[in-house]
Coordinates of C-alpha atoms in Angstrom, one line a residue:
X1 CA 7.3 6.0 21.7
X2 CA 10.5 4.1 22.4
X3 CA 11.7 4.2 18.8
X4 CA 10.6 4.7 15.2
X5 CA 11.1 2.2 12.4
X6 CA 13.9 3.7 10.3
X7 CA 12.8 4.4 6.8
X8 CA 15.1 5.5 3.9
X9 CA 12.6 6.5 1.3
X10 CA 9.0 5.8 2.2
X11 CA 6.9 8.7 3.4
X12 CA 3.3 7.3 3.5
X13 CA 3.6 5.0 6.6
X14 CA 5.3 5.0 10.0
X15 CA 5.8 2.3 12.6
X16 CA 6.3 3.6 16.2
X17 CA 7.5 1.1 18.9
X18 CA 5.7 1.6 22.2
X19 CA 6.5 0.3 25.6
X20 CA 5.5 -3.3 26.4
X21 CA 6.2 -4.5 22.9
X22 CA 3.2 -2.8 21.2
X23 CA 3.6 -1.0 17.8
X24 CA 1.5 1.8 16.4
X25 CA 1.3 1.7 12.6
X26 CA 0.1 4.8 10.8
X27 CA -0.7 4.7 7.1
X28 CA -1.4 7.9 5.3
X29 CA -5.1 8.0 4.3
X30 CA -5.1 4.3 5.2
X31 CA -5.8 3.9 8.9
X32 CA -4.0 3.6 12.3
X33 CA -3.4 0.2 13.8
X34 CA -2.1 -1.0 17.2
X35 CA -0.2 -4.2 17.0
X36 CA -0.7 -6.1 20.2
X37 CA 1.8 -8.8 21.2
X38 CA 0.6 -12.4 21.6
X39 CA -1.1 -13.0 25.0
X40 CA -1.4 -9.2 25.8
X41 CA -4.5 -7.1 26.0
X42 CA -5.2 -3.7 24.4
X43 CA -4.2 -0.8 26.7
X44 CA -6.9 1.5 28.0
X45 CA -7.6 5.0 26.7
X46 CA -6.9 4.5 23.0
X47 CA -8.2 6.9 20.3
X48 CA -11.5 5.6 18.8
X49 CA -10.1 5.4 15.3
X50 CA -7.2 3.0 16.2
X51 CA -7.9 -0.5 14.9
X52 CA -6.6 -3.4 17.0
X53 CA -4.5 -6.2 15.5
X54 CA -3.6 -9.2 17.7
X55 CA -0.3 -11.0 17.0
X56 CA 0.5 -13.4 15.4
X57 CA -1.4 -11.9 12.5
X58 CA -2.7 -14.4 10.0
X59 CA -5.9 -15.1 8.1
X60 CA -5.6 -12.0 5.9
X61 CA -7.9 -10.9 3.0
X62 CA -5.6 -9.2 0.5
X63 CA -7.0 -7.5 -2.6
X64 CA -3.7 -6.2 -4.0
X65 CA -1.4 -8.4 -6.1
X66 CA 1.7 -6.3 -5.2
X67 CA 0.9 -6.6 -1.5
X68 CA 0.6 -10.4 -1.7
X69 CA 3.9 -10.4 -3.6
X70 CA 5.7 -8.5 -0.8
X71 CA 4.3 -11.0 1.8
X72 CA 5.5 -13.8 -0.4
X73 CA 9.0 -12.2 -0.6
X74 CA 9.4 -12.2 3.2
X75 CA 8.1 -15.8 3.5
X76 CA 4.7 -14.9 4.9
X77 CA 2.4 -16.1 2.1
X78 CA 0.7 -18.5 4.5
X79 CA -0.8 -15.6 6.3
X80 CA -3.0 -14.8 3.3
X81 CA -6.3 -16.8 3.1
X82 CA -8.4 -14.8 0.7
X83 CA -7.8 -12.7 -2.4
X84 CA -9.7 -11.0 -5.3
X85 CA -7.5 -12.5 -8.0
X86 CA -8.1 -15.9 -9.6
X87 CA -5.5 -18.5 -10.6
X88 CA -5.1 -17.1 -14.2
X89 CA -4.5 -13.6 -12.9
X90 CA -1.3 -14.5 -11.1
X91 CA 2.2 -14.7 -12.6
X92 CA 4.1 -15.5 -9.4
X93 CA 4.5 -19.3 -9.2
X94 CA 4.2 -19.7 -5.5
X95 CA 1.0 -17.5 -5.3
X96 CA -0.5 -19.2 -8.4
X97 CA 0.1 -22.6 -6.7
X98 CA -1.4 -21.4 -3.4
X99 CA -4.6 -20.3 -5.1
X100 CA -4.8 -23.5 -7.2
X101 CA -4.4 -25.6 -4.0
X102 CA -7.1 -23.6 -2.2
X103 CA -4.7 -22.3 0.5
X104 CA -5.7 -18.9 -0.7
X105 CA -9.4 -18.6 -1.7
X106 CA -10.5 -16.5 -4.7
X107 CA -13.6 -14.7 -3.5
X108 CA -14.6 -12.6 -6.5
X109 CA -13.7 -9.3 -8.0
X110 CA -12.5 -6.5 -5.6
X111 CA -15.5 -4.4 -6.6
X112 CA -17.9 -7.1 -5.6
X113 CA -16.3 -9.7 -3.4
X114 CA -18.4 -12.5 -1.9
X115 CA -19.1 -11.0 1.5
X116 CA -20.8 -14.2 2.8
X117 CA -17.5 -16.1 2.4
X118 CA -15.6 -13.2 3.9
X119 CA -17.9 -13.1 6.9
X120 CA -17.6 -16.9 7.4
X121 CA -13.8 -16.6 7.3
X122 CA -13.7 -13.4 9.4
X123 CA -10.2 -12.3 8.4
X124 CA -8.2 -10.4 11.0
X125 CA -7.3 -7.7 8.4
X126 CA -8.2 -6.7 4.9
X127 CA -5.6 -4.9 2.7
X128 CA -6.7 -3.0 -0.4
X129 CA -4.9 -0.7 -2.8
X130 CA -6.1 2.9 -3.2
X131 CA -8.6 1.5 -5.8
X132 CA -11.0 1.0 -2.9
X133 CA -11.6 4.7 -3.0
X134 CA -13.8 4.0 -6.0
X135 CA -15.9 1.4 -4.2
X136 CA -17.1 3.0 -1.0
X137 CA -19.8 0.2 -0.6
X138 CA -17.0 -2.4 -0.2
X139 CA -15.4 -0.3 2.6
X140 CA -18.7 0.1 4.3
X141 CA -19.4 -3.6 4.2
X142 CA -16.0 -4.5 5.7
X143 CA -16.7 -2.0 8.4
X144 CA -20.1 -3.5 9.1
X145 CA -18.5 -6.9 9.4
X146 CA -16.0 -5.5 11.9
X147 CA -12.9 -6.3 9.7
X148 CA -10.1 -3.7 10.0
X149 CA -9.1 -2.3 6.6
X150 CA -5.6 -1.1 5.7
X151 CA -5.4 1.0 2.5
X152 CA -2.0 0.5 0.8
X153 CA -1.0 3.9 -0.5
X154 CA 2.5 2.8 -1.7
X155 CA 1.4 3.9 -5.2
X156 CA 1.4 7.5 -3.9
X157 CA 5.0 7.4 -2.8
X158 CA 7.2 10.1 -4.3
X159 CA 9.9 7.7 -5.4
X160 CA 10.0 4.1 -6.7
X161 CA 12.4 3.3 -3.8
X162 CA 9.8 4.5 -1.3
X163 CA 7.3 2.2 -2.9
X164 CA 9.6 -0.7 -2.5
X165 CA 10.2 0.1 1.1
X166 CA 6.5 -0.9 1.9
X167 CA 7.9 -4.4 2.4
X168 CA 8.9 -3.1 5.9
X169 CA 5.3 -2.3 6.7
X170 CA 4.1 -5.8 6.0
X171 CA 7.2 -7.2 7.7
X172 CA 6.2 -5.3 10.9
X173 CA 2.7 -6.7 10.7
X174 CA 3.9 -10.3 10.1
X175 CA 7.0 -10.4 12.3
X176 CA 9.4 -10.7 9.4
X177 CA 11.5 -7.6 9.9
X178 CA 14.9 -9.1 9.6
X179 CA 14.0 -10.7 6.2
X180 CA 12.6 -7.4 4.9
X181 CA 15.6 -5.4 6.0
X182 CA 18.0 -7.8 4.3
X183 CA 15.9 -7.9 1.0
X184 CA 15.5 -4.1 0.9
X185 CA 19.1 -3.5 1.5
X186 CA 20.1 -5.9 -1.2
X187 CA 17.9 -4.1 -3.7
X188 CA 19.2 -0.7 -2.7
X189 CA 22.8 -2.0 -3.0
X190 CA 22.0 -3.3 -6.5
X191 CA 21.1 0.2 -7.8
X192 CA 23.7 2.1 -5.8
X193 CA 26.0 2.6 -8.8
X194 CA 23.2 3.6 -11.0
X195 CA 22.1 6.3 -8.5
X196 CA 25.5 7.9 -8.8
X197 CA 25.7 7.9 -12.6
X198 CA 25.1 11.0 -14.7
X199 CA 22.0 11.1 -16.9
X200 CA 22.7 9.5 -20.3
X201 CA 20.8 12.3 -22.3
X202 CA 18.9 9.5 -24.1
X203 CA 15.1 9.7 -24.4
X204 CA 12.8 6.8 -23.4
X205 CA 9.1 6.4 -24.3
X206 CA 6.8 4.0 -22.4
X207 CA 3.5 3.0 -24.1
X208 CA 1.0 0.5 -25.5
X209 CA -1.4 0.7 -28.4
X210 CA -5.1 0.2 -27.4
X211 CA -7.6 -1.8 -29.3
X212 CA -9.1 1.4 -30.6
X213 CA -5.7 2.6 -32.0
X214 CA -5.0 5.2 -29.3
X215 CA -1.7 5.2 -27.4
X216 CA -1.7 4.7 -23.7
X217 CA 1.2 6.5 -21.9
X218 CA 2.1 7.2 -18.3
X219 CA 2.3 10.6 -16.8
X220 CA 5.7 12.0 -15.9
X221 CA 4.7 11.8 -12.2
X222 CA 4.1 8.0 -12.4
X223 CA 6.6 5.6 -10.8
X224 CA 7.6 4.0 -14.1
X225 CA 8.6 7.4 -15.4
X226 CA 10.6 8.0 -12.2
X227 CA 12.3 4.6 -12.7
X228 CA 13.4 5.8 -16.2
X229 CA 14.8 9.0 -14.7
X230 CA 16.7 7.2 -12.0
X231 CA 18.1 4.8 -14.6
X232 CA 19.6 7.8 -16.4
X233 CA 16.9 8.2 -19.1
X234 CA 15.0 11.3 -20.2
X235 CA 11.3 10.3 -20.0
X236 CA 9.2 11.4 -23.0
X237 CA 6.2 13.1 -21.4
X238 CA 2.7 13.8 -22.8
X239 CA 1.2 15.4 -19.6
X240 CA 0.4 18.7 -21.2
X241 CA -2.1 17.1 -23.5
X242 CA -4.1 15.6 -20.7
X243 CA -6.7 16.8 -18.2
X244 CA -5.5 16.8 -14.7
X245 CA -6.9 13.8 -12.8
X246 CA -5.8 11.1 -10.4
X247 CA -5.1 8.5 -13.2
X248 CA -1.4 7.7 -13.8
X249 CA -2.0 6.9 -17.4
X250 CA -3.6 8.8 -20.3
X251 CA -4.7 7.9 -23.8
X252 CA -3.5 10.1 -26.6
X253 CA -3.9 10.0 -30.4
X254 CA -1.1 8.2 -32.4
X255 CA -0.4 11.5 -34.1
X256 CA 0.5 13.1 -30.8
X257 CA 2.6 10.1 -29.8
X258 CA 4.4 10.1 -33.1
X259 CA 5.2 13.8 -32.8
X260 CA 6.6 13.3 -29.3
X261 CA 8.4 9.9 -29.5
X262 CA 9.4 9.3 -33.1
X263 CA 13.0 10.3 -32.3
X264 CA 13.1 8.6 -28.9
X265 CA 16.3 6.5 -28.4
X266 CA 14.5 3.7 -26.5
X267 CA 10.9 2.5 -26.7
X268 CA 9.4 0.3 -24.0
X269 CA 6.1 -1.5 -24.8
X270 CA 3.8 -2.1 -21.8
X271 CA 2.4 -5.7 -22.1
X272 CA -0.2 -5.2 -19.2
X273 CA -3.4 -5.3 -21.3
X274 CA -2.9 -7.3 -24.5
X275 CA 0.1 -9.4 -23.7
X276 CA 3.7 -9.4 -24.7
X277 CA 5.1 -8.5 -28.2
X278 CA 8.1 -10.4 -29.3
X279 CA 9.0 -8.9 -32.7
X280 CA 9.1 -5.5 -34.3
X281 CA 6.8 -6.8 -37.1
X282 CA 4.1 -7.4 -34.4
X283 CA 4.5 -3.8 -33.2
X284 CA 4.3 -2.3 -36.7
X285 CA 1.2 -4.5 -37.4
X286 CA -0.5 -2.6 -34.6
X287 CA 0.2 0.7 -36.4
X288 CA 2.3 1.1 -39.6
X289 CA 3.5 4.5 -38.4
X290 CA 5.7 2.7 -35.8
X291 CA 8.0 1.7 -38.7
X292 CA 9.2 5.4 -38.9
X293 CA 10.4 5.5 -35.2
X294 CA 14.1 5.9 -34.6
X295 CA 14.2 3.2 -32.0
X296 CA 12.4 0.7 -34.3
X297 CA 14.9 1.4 -37.0
X298 CA 17.9 0.9 -34.6
X299 CA 16.3 -2.1 -32.9
X300 CA 16.1 -0.5 -29.4
X301 CA 12.6 -1.5 -28.6
X302 CA 11.8 -3.5 -25.5
X303 CA 8.7 -5.2 -24.1
X304 CA 7.9 -5.2 -20.3
X305 CA 7.0 -8.7 -19.1
X306 CA 3.5 -9.2 -17.6
X307 CA 4.8 -10.3 -14.2
X308 CA 6.4 -6.9 -13.5
X309 CA 3.2 -5.4 -11.9
X310 CA 3.0 -8.1 -9.3
X311 CA 6.6 -7.6 -8.0
X312 CA 6.8 -4.2 -6.2
X313 CA 10.1 -5.1 -4.6
X314 CA 11.6 -5.5 -8.0
X315 CA 11.4 -1.8 -9.1
X316 CA 15.2 -1.8 -8.6
X317 CA 15.4 -4.5 -11.3
X318 CA 13.4 -2.3 -13.7
X319 CA 15.8 0.6 -13.0
X320 CA 18.8 -1.7 -13.8
X321 CA 17.0 -3.0 -17.0
X322 CA 16.4 0.5 -18.3
X323 CA 19.9 1.5 -17.4
X324 CA 21.2 -1.5 -19.4
X325 CA 19.0 -0.7 -22.4
X326 CA 20.4 2.9 -22.3
X327 CA 23.9 1.7 -22.2
X328 CA 23.6 -1.3 -24.7
X329 CA 24.4 -4.0 -22.1
X330 CA 24.2 -7.6 -23.3
X331 CA 20.6 -8.9 -23.5
X332 CA 21.3 -11.7 -20.9
X333 CA 21.4 -9.1 -18.1
X334 CA 17.7 -8.3 -18.1
X335 CA 14.9 -9.1 -15.6
X336 CA 11.7 -7.5 -17.0
X337 CA 12.6 -6.2 -20.4
X338 CA 12.9 -8.4 -23.5
X339 CA 14.2 -6.9 -26.8
X340 CA 11.9 -7.1 -29.8
X341 CA 13.7 -8.8 -32.6

């Protein structure tokens, strides 16, 4: 190893530079890959589990919206040719356009993609999120077709900043390292002041109300909860009422949510399932008990916009948004949060 890629916060991947311009990429629980420079051959004596990737890397099958978003950020969207999300599933204009124009082909749901089309295209690499753990037959089929699989385990990073730093992994694969370094440093600089602030002592609850009337909340170990803590908030946790499993969210009864969050200083509504709410009346219409909440009475209720989940590099912006909400900053300063009127 001649040098290691310098990482500030990410723990779940490593890039080792080797002699001759080769790079060894190791992803925790997600595979080992040797990046082979253009025109070079694979060296002899490699471990059997190392997958070979020949530069320049293009023709990728990517079944993770946040990964496609990172590739888009570094100007490498043209490397993606297939995805498991259709036009209406995308909120990022450039990606939406690419799927619409057929530059990126939609090849079915990630649990049952169209393997005939994948085989015809023969992508150089498939990238899935950890959700592939629940579909072992998809993994087997990719293996059968001889397509290397990288499992993106950025969701398992200890900190939101570690999750953002995965942009450097895709930059290493796609020869866009300067772009990634610049972007990541800009994002880190943007939250530098917040990282040095003292906690505000204000409580924040993050939730949405399901169609059955239950309340879906995130565990305190989830990255959204960690963003709240970095922003200076005290995250209202409901972990003790849940069974211990790998899910980052849990459903609880409204009674439990009321008990834990009625006095929360800030409420953030998660728009991921049923769309965005714009008014406090819409929120109270979902459950009349919401009218009793301190944050509803004081008007400190926010809605997270739907595009947030496709923009992993922008976690720093969520941290800034929550910090602004905690400190009553003017509403013009927000990226992903909109105040319910």
